[in-house]
Amino acid sequence: MDSRKNGDGLLERTLRRFRRAWRGTNYGSPQTHFSLELSAGDIKQLRRQIDACLEARGGEVSARARAAHLGEAYLELNLQGRQRFLEVLAQDYGVDQEKLEASIAHYQNATDAKAQRAAESALRASLMAPRIRLLSLFNALDDGIKFLVDLRAELRHFARSDPELTTLDDELSAKLASWFDIGFLELQQITWDSPATLLEKLIEYEAVHAIDSWENLKKRLDSDRRLYAFFHPNMPDEPLIFVEVALVNGLADNVQHLLDGEAPTLEAEAADTAIFYSISNCQPGLAGISFGNTLIKRVARDLARDLPQLKNFATLSPLPGFRKWLDGQTNETLDPLIGTSDGIRLREQAGATDTVDALRTLLAKGDWPRDGATAKALEATIMPLATHYLINERGRAGAKDRVAHFHLSNGARIECINWLADTSERGLKTGAGLMINYRYVLKYVEENHEAYCSNGKITATSAVRKLLRG
Amino acid sequence: MDSRKNGDGLLERTLRRFRRAWRGTNYGSPQTHFSLELSAGDIKQLRRQIDACLEARGGEVSARARAAHLGEAYLELNLQGRQRFLEVLAQDYGVDQEKLEASIAHYQNATDAKAQRAAESALRASLMAPRIRLLSLFNALDDGIKFLVDLRAELRHFARSDPELTTLDDELSAKLASWFDIGFLELQQITWDSPATLLEKLIEYEAVHAIDSWENLKKRLDSDRRLYAFFHPNMPDEPLIFVEVALVNGLADNVQHLLDGEAPTLEAEAADTAIFYSISNCQPGLAGISFGNTLIKRVARDLARDLPQLKNFATLSPLPGFRKWLDGQTNETLDPLIGTSDGIRLREQAGATDTVDALRTLLAKGDWPRDGATAKALEATIMPLATHYLINERGRAGAKDRVAHFHLSNGARIECINWLADTSERGLKTGAGLMINYRYVLKYVEENHEAYCSNGKITATSAVRKLLRG
Amino acid sequence: MDSRKNGDGLLERTLRRFRRAWRGTNYGSPQTHFSLELSAGDIKQLRRQIDACLEARGGEVSARARAAHLGEAYLELNLQGRQRFLEVLAQDYGVDQEKLEASIAHYQNATDAKAQRAAESALRASLMAPRIRLLSLFNALDDGIKFLVDLRAELRHFARSDPELTTLDDELSAKLASWFDIGFLELQQITWDSPATLLEKLIEYEAVHAIDSWENLKKRLDSDRRLYAFFHPNMPDEPLIFVEVALVNGLADNVQHLLDGEAPTLEAEAADTAIFYSISNCQPGLAGISFGNTLIKRVARDLARDLPQLKNFATLSPLPGFRKWLDGQTNETLDPLIGTSDGIRLREQAGATDTVDALRTLLAKGDWPRDGATAKALEATIMPLATHYLINERGRAGAKDRVAHFHLSNGARIECINWLADTSERGLKTGAGLMINYRYVLKYVEENHEAYCSNGKITATSAVRKLLRG
Amino acid sequence: MDSRKNGDGLLERTLRRFRRAWRGTNYGSPQTHFSLELSAGDIKQLRRQIDACLEARGGEVSARARAAHLGEAYLELNLQGRQRFLEVLAQDYGVDQEKLEASIAHYQNATDAKAQRAAESALRASLMAPRIRLLSLFNALDDGIKFLVDLRAELRHFARSDPELTTLDDELSAKLASWFDIGFLELQQITWDSPATLLEKLIEYEAVHAIDSWENLKKRLDSDRRLYAFFHPNMPDEPLIFVEVALVNGLADNVQHLLDGEAPTLEAEAADTAIFYSISNCQPGLAGISFGNTLIKRVARDLARDLPQLKNFATLSPLPGFRKWLDGQTNETLDPLIGTSDGIRLREQAGATDTVDALRTLLAKGDWPRDGATAKALEATIMPLATHYLINERGRAGAKDRVAHFHLSNGARIECINWLADTSERGLKTGAGLMINYRYVLKYVEENHEAYCSNGKITATSAVRKLLRG
């Protein structure tokens, strides 16, 4: 198992800061050292420590010191030991079922409104698992919130193969969601004047279009670019999510042009369009807690205030599920979606007898975007197919494509489908080189959102709809 | 009803800031104006707005805008209207009892561990009242947290005569307790270099020894004084609680000397003792959420770091319940607690035939502290009585005196009982002029705390114990 | 002699900060203590120390430590001692006349351009007095700049009766002028959020309309007021000059209304006019170094940027020299300046036979502004006289009135003369209750300035000119 | 001519910031555009503009706007044009010789002390060249100080071949020296938390041991490193000089080890020695204005305060003039300085008949440091020669080696001469691979400084002196 991928690397870094932060804390009791993988004997001792911490004999300050103690012990374990540690929490420190049943009986037997109100409160209290009280103590420790976030990244990893950990993950996730409520987050613009400590994290966390050097990063913070991130006050050095914006004229239709380090810089005051071209979540431990919707709207609002001449706010987004969907189709499903003559031309160009085969053949050529005839034949068939995929194909929650679903549920509309817009290997492999402009027209955002969420209606420009065939 | 006393004044101030903060927000729908006292027709309309907000048709950003709308409507009501508004929340937006019962049934019928885990989660979710979801939206609004805190101050006022509001208060209190967890608070030292905006709030909030002018405040921020407060990041201009400290030599035994504006200033580096002489809670809407324990310990830690020569950390505290207790005693309970000859002298001095009468007579003289013979006779009997009151009298939770209970449960010990230590009218009337030094010896704090909390043991110096008679 | 008035008090305050700042500096030699009044023997020792400091044997860091040493010695002297100290500088550490004469000879004998350039440089160097090198060392000491500024305030005081000190004052003034060049100053807005340390200095330094309480100060920092000050980076806690601005509708014509603590507050965004109603210099030691011109223009620029709806920028200024001028006039000079019938009415009202006597009689009544007939008679004669005084009377540099000269040389124009505009005792006594609006119209400021400075032309509105008689 | 090397590049960058800063300034008159190389006609126009600026008809604010105008015109010229521009200043705007001669006559004819004092002041005033008044106006413009600093870098370049510009350079240098007095500078620690804008300047300005990547820079800001720089408040983004410090145990004796990116990081609290291993001046336009002396002492003081366990403060410095000196020696001068047997061994090892030839032969081998026998033979002769060079050879001002002179005049002593301490190509070529520890013992710094500056005495440890032969 690659520990870096699973969040372990995060914790190693946290460990150092953690120890520095907690060094010299008087724990009131000597630190116990466990074996790396947490032996059966260690587990007994661990329970005693958890119990002491929860009984809080020594008052709140003491309880938090004991929590720090446990946190350090956790960090010193190897992966197997950590999994065992979490299993102890999952098995022994959940809701007390007897108490819960008693509370339920009490509630069911309440005879008047007042008694019922009291019973309801008691029932709620009995559903608060001790393990969550324990983990909550960490938020008063330096770097304690980051510890919990990184711990959840590990927990999620373990939970994939260990369903008993799922409830613990649900509870921790709910706790973190409450702490990371949008109201507590700060939106910050990040510039080339920001601390290098922070900038190097952008390089690390950028998940869409990798930043390959400090020069590249500088270009993305140039005067015609903007970069905004959300931060939590207890994790001031750690972005939660960030978005990269290019200020351009007209909707950008090609991401390689946008990322070209040699491209001339535009005057920000001369731009009419803000293109959101990359959004990256930074904390795997906050998976499932969504910030992107609010981030885009707040950034759009700030940009509109600072640069009042901006007329358009749109993304340049990938279409990550398209090729996978396309590869799963048959001639029966595809042929009605493409024009007859376009289909014929495609098959001729491929020297193939059916559409599925033709598409497979042509798309398999590594350099098809630079082969004029092939590209032309593909464009004529793929554009209507992609439009169909975007507008008509549905998944569980709405649009089949997850990026499309994200922006449509935010209230954006499909503005433009761009051919040969991302010719990187990944762009061709997942999206056939297509990229989409989702446009946020502030006064229609609510209406679009509601139409999509209530009735599944997808808003697209007529130019896009015209691409449909059949 | 004096609305200022009941938190209403707080909200009026909030209203102005609130409106400034939210002005220009596009609520998506026109603002409704209710009649001042919220008529029956208004209530119908109010319910529609609350429903729209909770259904969150327009997405999170829109839900928050609607919440702002409701907040502004609330602020424009008079007290009667506000009470009705809160009653609507209390009656119509609590936990859905049918759903709750269904969740209970589901839980009771779960057959395996996995189903039980899922049912437990569902049960927890069904206990989340819609009104709390509604109020939670406010934390993402500028000044929204302060709005909720002030709203709770009003809610507590109404709840005294309206028990239906109690559950709503409990729920809101729990929500605020989670948001105001110690881990999210910042300890700040306040000095004469702090903004006047903040300093004037100290004058307003000081609840123990009133600050009567800016000159008086400046003296309390002089080089031999310290003042620390806790703040929440979303209420950066509002202290939650603050403590005032005097740096002195030896335990301070008289609060008038401490507050004397003409007293010479000591070099901070020459002091051996830090006296915590005043702690004030600033937010009535956070009643029941305790910060004092942590505040004292953090300040002691910071002081010990900055001024390593400090040897003692102690309070100079009132004994607010003593006179009330004393007035409730009989000759039968008092006489065994005082020395025989001291009792005789007291009665002679008063020209009274019994102890109760003698005490009443002498303490009724307004200027007894300046009448040598009376003061002497009183000292001989009152010191043992006060010691008995402090050490032997018990209330529900521990020591009968609430200030004593607070410091003892924090792990302090009773170090010294000071005679003629607060000769202000209030000091004489509530505590017979006595003040107590509770001392925090860092290495015994945990032990004292545990002995007090587990076994009710009160720690006092032998010098204090020797004052007991009989 | 009142030492406070003469700047001595400033230095006492500096002394404490100074000692704190320099305490623990290793001077390399023991501190010498002089007698308070600096005896003849002390002077010998003082010269040795100054010589050591100037020879800078110990390198620059050491030279500065020795300067600190001398500064502390100075601060410990009484006024007589300090005067002697400065006389030593004036007499013994000026330009070396022999060297200067040699440099002159050298210059006069230079035969080619290159030699002449070198001789010019040498001549310049020989005019640099050692005492200025000595004082310059202070700017690298904490609070050293403030020390020099306060020292100059004392020096100016002594120089009034001791002309030998004048050259030293000139040299120090030139040095300070170079350090306090506008380019190094920072314009800061001061608000109720500013540190109390700073705000209490405004109360102390306000020289035009006294601030009598913190409540009064708060009113002057309300949302329809602005207060700006210049600061020097090496004296960050000390304003150099500040200006108070009221945001109003229409030109303010009465200063008591403006300062009225009970007046309602206007929305800043609704105001069309910014009235500069008070400018105070804060540092007597910077006398002769002018900041007011730039301050007004920068503040006007900032206000125009922040509140684009502002249309007028004007002062509400006193006419401090008017009564003094008026009292020096004769019937022969006055009568031609007032209308015949107005003159008759005035004399009748006063029961006097000539104008001088009539004016004296009526203005002597303490409450004439509240006596309708008297006020009316005075208005008819005084308005033309004041207009004449403002526009036609000249002093050495331009307009006779010093406040008028200041604003006219800044490029303002006389917009309005306001009757009964300052009815305070001082206002009546110096300016007969009149106040002037000088208006800054940004696009004419240069033109007005040039017309006034080159040709003595005073710009006034036709409404003002129409007030002239005869 | 390579314009980058000569400061021109600096100005190009300044130009962009300058224009941004000044854009929209209302200059009162349209901007004139000159031909790139400033034609004769342009020069006439230029003089008119300079005259207008100096006459300051439009008041100070207007004068500064005109100066901005001139600055922008300067920046738009090519190098030839700029030189002509500066020549105009040098020829036409220097001291007015007639006025100067009149002032001299006046001074020579003064008959009493008072007249003499006045004449002296007038003489001083007549030596103030108009061009310096003109350039002084720039300090009130955004980025104006940086403009002057960069302009001086160009001026110095032109002055090498154009002696008429020398006086202008002297005057500007004096002005800058007054503005950049140590007292106005701020010492800042630079860390990996500093803005990237600033950090990239360190990479650019490092003049001793090049920083070749951001990773390399990060290593130099690691927890066992410190980097401090001086800044001027009007150039907050531009370091003036910076020093790099390594925290180590014992005196560092090899710079490659110190710069090794793979070396483990030490706990700062465990180090006993601070090694100053690189000092770089950043502004060519401030040549001749010295900051290094103060910088080292202030940094040593700050380090001693923050890390009280530090015992030694020393440099690891090159010996840049050694090889040049050695190459100029003869057998007659060298042989007495080396041991007889060491000389024989050296010549044998080289197969040479005399010392000069032997040294030349052996040092010419590129890889001699890695050839044991050669290195050994060289060490035995070069160590005494280097010691002799350091201690006994003198230049104009003191020690012949310029780095040695710098540290000795600061009061450091020669602590250690390190063999094979810098084996980079440059280190071998200029200093035969030697590096020197100059140690700053704070309590002897003054004494050493004085002994060196007054008597030329060089302080060295006995271990170093023992290396001398003969």
Short mmCIF file of N, CA and C in Angstrom, two decimals, chain C residues 57-62 64 95 97 100-101 104 107-108 116-117 120 123-124 127 139-140 145 163-164 167 171 178-179 181-184 232 234 297 446 449-450 454, chain D residues 57-62 64 95 97 100-101 104 107-108 116-117 120 123-124 127 139-140 145 163-164 167 171 178-179 181-184 232 234 297 446 449-450 454:
data_model
loop_
_atom_site.label_atom_id
_atom_site.label_comp_id
_atom_site.label_asym_id
_atom_site.label_seq_id
_atom_site.Cartn_x
_atom_site.Cartn_y
_atom_site.Cartn_z
N ARG C 57 35.95 56.88 17.31
CA ARG C 57 37.00 55.86 17.41
C ARG C 57 36.41 54.46 17.38
N GLY C 58 35.30 54.33 18.04
CA GLY C 58 34.75 52.98 18.19
C GLY C 58 33.85 52.56 17.07
N GLY C 59 33.90 53.25 15.92
CA GLY C 59 33.04 52.83 14.81
C GLY C 59 31.65 53.39 14.99
N GLU C 60 30.84 53.23 13.93
CA GLU C 60 29.54 53.87 13.94
C GLU C 60 28.63 53.39 15.06
N VAL C 61 28.60 52.09 15.27
CA VAL C 61 27.72 51.57 16.32
C VAL C 61 28.11 52.19 17.65
N SER C 62 29.42 52.24 17.90
CA SER C 62 29.90 52.82 19.14
C SER C 62 29.60 54.31 19.21
N ARG C 64 27.11 55.83 18.01
CA ARG C 64 25.69 56.00 18.33
C ARG C 64 25.44 55.69 19.81
N VAL C 95 30.90 75.30 12.49
CA VAL C 95 31.83 75.18 11.36
C VAL C 95 33.22 75.70 11.79
N GLN C 97 36.12 77.75 11.27
CA GLN C 97 36.30 78.92 10.39
C GLN C 97 37.62 78.87 9.62
N LEU C 100 37.23 76.53 6.81
CA LEU C 100 36.32 77.13 5.83
C LEU C 100 37.07 78.15 4.98
N GLU C 101 37.89 78.97 5.65
CA GLU C 101 38.64 79.97 4.89
C GLU C 101 39.64 79.31 3.94
N ILE C 104 37.75 78.14 1.00
CA ILE C 104 37.41 79.26 0.12
C ILE C 104 38.61 79.64 -0.75
N TYR C 107 39.11 77.21 -3.44
CA TYR C 107 38.10 77.38 -4.49
C TYR C 107 38.47 78.56 -5.38
N GLN C 108 38.89 79.66 -4.73
CA GLN C 108 39.20 80.86 -5.51
C GLN C 108 40.43 80.67 -6.39
N GLN C 116 37.90 73.06 -9.96
CA GLN C 116 36.82 73.84 -9.38
C GLN C 116 35.73 72.92 -8.79
N ARG C 117 35.41 71.85 -9.53
CA ARG C 117 34.41 70.91 -9.03
C ARG C 117 34.85 70.32 -7.70
N GLU C 120 34.65 72.89 -4.92
CA GLU C 120 33.26 73.13 -4.53
C GLU C 120 32.79 72.04 -3.54
N LEU C 123 34.44 72.66 -0.24
CA LEU C 123 33.82 73.81 0.41
C LEU C 123 32.52 73.39 1.09
N ARG C 124 31.74 72.62 0.37
CA ARG C 124 30.47 72.14 0.93
C ARG C 124 30.74 71.31 2.20
N LEU C 127 31.45 73.14 5.37
CA LEU C 127 30.32 73.86 5.96
C LEU C 127 29.41 72.95 6.79
N ASN C 139 19.28 59.63 15.06
CA ASN C 139 18.16 59.04 14.32
C ASN C 139 18.23 57.52 14.28
N ALA C 140 19.37 56.96 14.64
CA ALA C 140 19.44 55.50 14.68
C ALA C 140 19.12 54.95 16.06
N ILE C 145 14.60 60.26 17.00
CA ILE C 145 14.04 61.34 16.19
C ILE C 145 13.11 62.19 17.05
N PRO C 163 20.67 84.79 21.10
CA PRO C 163 20.79 84.74 19.64
C PRO C 163 21.90 83.81 19.15
N GLU C 164 22.88 83.54 19.99
CA GLU C 164 23.94 82.61 19.57
C GLU C 164 23.38 81.24 19.20
N THR C 167 21.81 80.02 14.95
CA THR C 167 22.41 79.24 13.87
C THR C 167 22.22 77.74 14.11
N GLU C 171 20.41 75.16 11.60
CA GLU C 171 21.00 73.91 11.09
C GLU C 171 20.14 72.70 11.44
N SER C 178 14.87 67.92 6.09
CA SER C 178 15.26 66.89 5.14
C SER C 178 14.70 65.53 5.56
N TRP C 179 14.73 65.26 6.85
CA TRP C 179 14.20 63.97 7.33
C TRP C 179 12.67 63.90 7.26
N ASP C 181 10.80 65.28 5.05
CA ASP C 181 10.30 65.57 3.71
C ASP C 181 8.98 64.83 3.50
N ILE C 182 8.06 65.52 2.82
CA ILE C 182 6.73 64.95 2.55
C ILE C 182 6.81 63.51 2.03
N GLY C 183 7.82 63.25 1.24
CA GLY C 183 7.93 61.92 0.65
C GLY C 183 8.07 60.80 1.65
N PHE C 184 8.52 61.13 2.87
CA PHE C 184 8.71 60.09 3.87
C PHE C 184 7.51 59.96 4.81
N HIS C 232 5.50 60.07 10.62
CA HIS C 232 6.83 59.73 10.13
C HIS C 232 7.15 58.30 10.58
N ASN C 234 9.65 56.83 11.69
CA ASN C 234 10.43 56.66 12.92
C ASN C 234 9.73 57.24 14.15
N LYS C 297 -4.55 68.74 0.41
CA LYS C 297 -4.74 68.25 -0.96
C LYS C 297 -4.81 66.72 -1.01
N GLU C 446 -4.16 75.21 -8.99
CA GLU C 446 -2.85 75.62 -9.49
C GLU C 446 -2.87 77.07 -9.99
N HIS C 449 -3.21 79.47 -7.14
CA HIS C 449 -1.93 79.52 -6.44
C HIS C 449 -0.96 80.43 -7.18
N GLU C 450 -0.87 80.22 -8.49
CA GLU C 450 0.11 80.97 -9.26
C GLU C 450 -0.24 82.45 -9.31
N SER C 454 2.48 84.79 -7.68
CA SER C 454 3.24 85.63 -8.61
C SER C 454 2.76 87.08 -8.58
N ARG D 57 6.17 77.13 -9.79
CA ARG D 57 5.06 78.06 -9.87
C ARG D 57 3.79 77.46 -9.30
N GLY D 58 3.62 76.18 -9.58
CA GLY D 58 2.35 75.56 -9.20
C GLY D 58 2.33 75.01 -7.80
N GLY D 59 3.29 75.41 -6.95
CA GLY D 59 3.27 74.87 -5.60
C GLY D 59 3.93 73.52 -5.55
N GLU D 60 4.14 73.04 -4.36
CA GLU D 60 4.90 71.83 -4.16
C GLU D 60 4.27 70.61 -4.83
N VAL D 61 2.95 70.47 -4.65
CA VAL D 61 2.30 69.31 -5.24
C VAL D 61 2.49 69.34 -6.75
N SER D 62 2.35 70.52 -7.34
CA SER D 62 2.52 70.64 -8.77
C SER D 62 3.97 70.38 -9.18
N ARG D 64 6.02 68.40 -7.83
CA ARG D 64 6.25 66.95 -7.81
C ARG D 64 5.61 66.29 -9.03
N VAL D 95 25.67 74.31 -9.08
CA VAL D 95 25.75 75.52 -8.26
C VAL D 95 25.97 76.74 -9.16
N GLN D 97 27.74 79.76 -10.01
CA GLN D 97 29.05 80.21 -9.57
C GLN D 97 29.05 81.69 -9.17
N LEU D 100 27.59 82.01 -5.81
CA LEU D 100 28.52 81.45 -4.84
C LEU D 100 29.62 82.45 -4.53
N GLU D 101 30.15 83.05 -5.60
CA GLU D 101 31.23 84.02 -5.36
C GLU D 101 30.74 85.22 -4.56
N ILE D 104 30.58 84.21 -1.02
CA ILE D 104 31.93 84.18 -0.44
C ILE D 104 32.38 85.58 -0.06
N TYR D 107 30.69 86.72 2.99
CA TYR D 107 31.26 86.07 4.18
C TYR D 107 32.58 86.71 4.57
N GLN D 108 33.41 86.97 3.55
CA GLN D 108 34.72 87.52 3.86
C GLN D 108 34.64 88.94 4.42
N GLN D 116 28.54 87.23 10.48
CA GLN D 116 29.25 86.05 10.01
C GLN D 116 28.35 84.81 10.01
N ARG D 117 27.56 84.69 11.09
CA ARG D 117 26.65 83.55 11.14
C ARG D 117 25.67 83.58 9.96
N GLU D 120 27.44 82.70 6.71
CA GLU D 120 27.71 81.27 6.65
C GLU D 120 26.48 80.50 6.17
N LEU D 123 26.01 81.17 2.52
CA LEU D 123 27.01 80.43 1.74
C LEU D 123 26.58 78.98 1.56
N ARG D 124 26.13 78.42 2.65
CA ARG D 124 25.67 77.02 2.59
C ARG D 124 24.53 76.89 1.59
N LEU D 127 25.37 76.77 -2.03
CA LEU D 127 26.04 75.54 -2.49
C LEU D 127 25.05 74.41 -2.80
N ASN D 139 11.32 61.86 -4.11
CA ASN D 139 11.05 60.99 -2.97
C ASN D 139 9.60 61.02 -2.54
N ALA D 140 8.82 61.99 -3.03
CA ALA D 140 7.41 62.00 -2.68
C ALA D 140 6.56 61.28 -3.72
N ILE D 145 11.93 56.85 -4.86
CA ILE D 145 13.24 56.58 -4.26
C ILE D 145 13.96 55.49 -5.06
N PRO D 163 33.77 62.44 -17.02
CA PRO D 163 34.09 62.96 -15.69
C PRO D 163 33.20 64.13 -15.27
N GLU D 164 32.61 64.83 -16.24
CA GLU D 164 31.70 65.91 -15.87
C GLU D 164 30.55 65.42 -14.99
N THR D 167 30.61 65.09 -10.30
CA THR D 167 30.06 65.94 -9.23
C THR D 167 28.60 65.64 -9.00
N GLU D 171 26.96 64.50 -5.48
CA GLU D 171 25.83 65.17 -4.82
C GLU D 171 24.67 64.21 -4.59
N SER D 178 22.04 60.47 3.06
CA SER D 178 21.25 61.07 4.12
C SER D 178 19.89 60.37 4.25
N TRP D 179 19.31 60.02 3.11
CA TRP D 179 18.00 59.33 3.16
C TRP D 179 18.13 57.89 3.63
N ASP D 181 20.24 56.75 5.78
CA ASP D 181 20.91 56.66 7.07
C ASP D 181 20.40 55.42 7.83
N ILE D 182 21.32 54.75 8.50
CA ILE D 182 21.00 53.53 9.23
C ILE D 182 19.74 53.69 10.09
N GLY D 183 19.56 54.88 10.63
CA GLY D 183 18.42 55.10 11.52
C GLY D 183 17.07 54.93 10.84
N PHE D 184 17.03 55.02 9.53
CA PHE D 184 15.76 54.87 8.83
C PHE D 184 15.53 53.46 8.30
N HIS D 232 14.38 49.93 3.42
CA HIS D 232 14.04 51.32 3.62
C HIS D 232 12.51 51.44 3.52
N ASN D 234 10.53 53.49 2.25
CA ASN D 234 9.99 53.88 0.95
C ASN D 234 10.30 52.89 -0.17
N LYS D 297 26.38 43.42 13.13
CA LYS D 297 26.27 43.59 14.58
C LYS D 297 24.82 43.49 15.06
N GLU D 446 34.95 46.62 20.01
CA GLU D 446 35.34 48.03 20.02
C GLU D 446 36.86 48.18 20.11
N HIS D 449 38.49 47.14 16.90
CA HIS D 449 38.23 48.19 15.91
C HIS D 449 39.18 49.36 16.11
N GLU D 450 39.30 49.81 17.33
CA GLU D 450 40.11 50.99 17.61
C GLU D 450 41.59 50.71 17.34
N SER D 454 43.16 52.94 14.51
CA SER D 454 44.12 53.96 14.94
C SER D 454 45.55 53.54 14.65
#
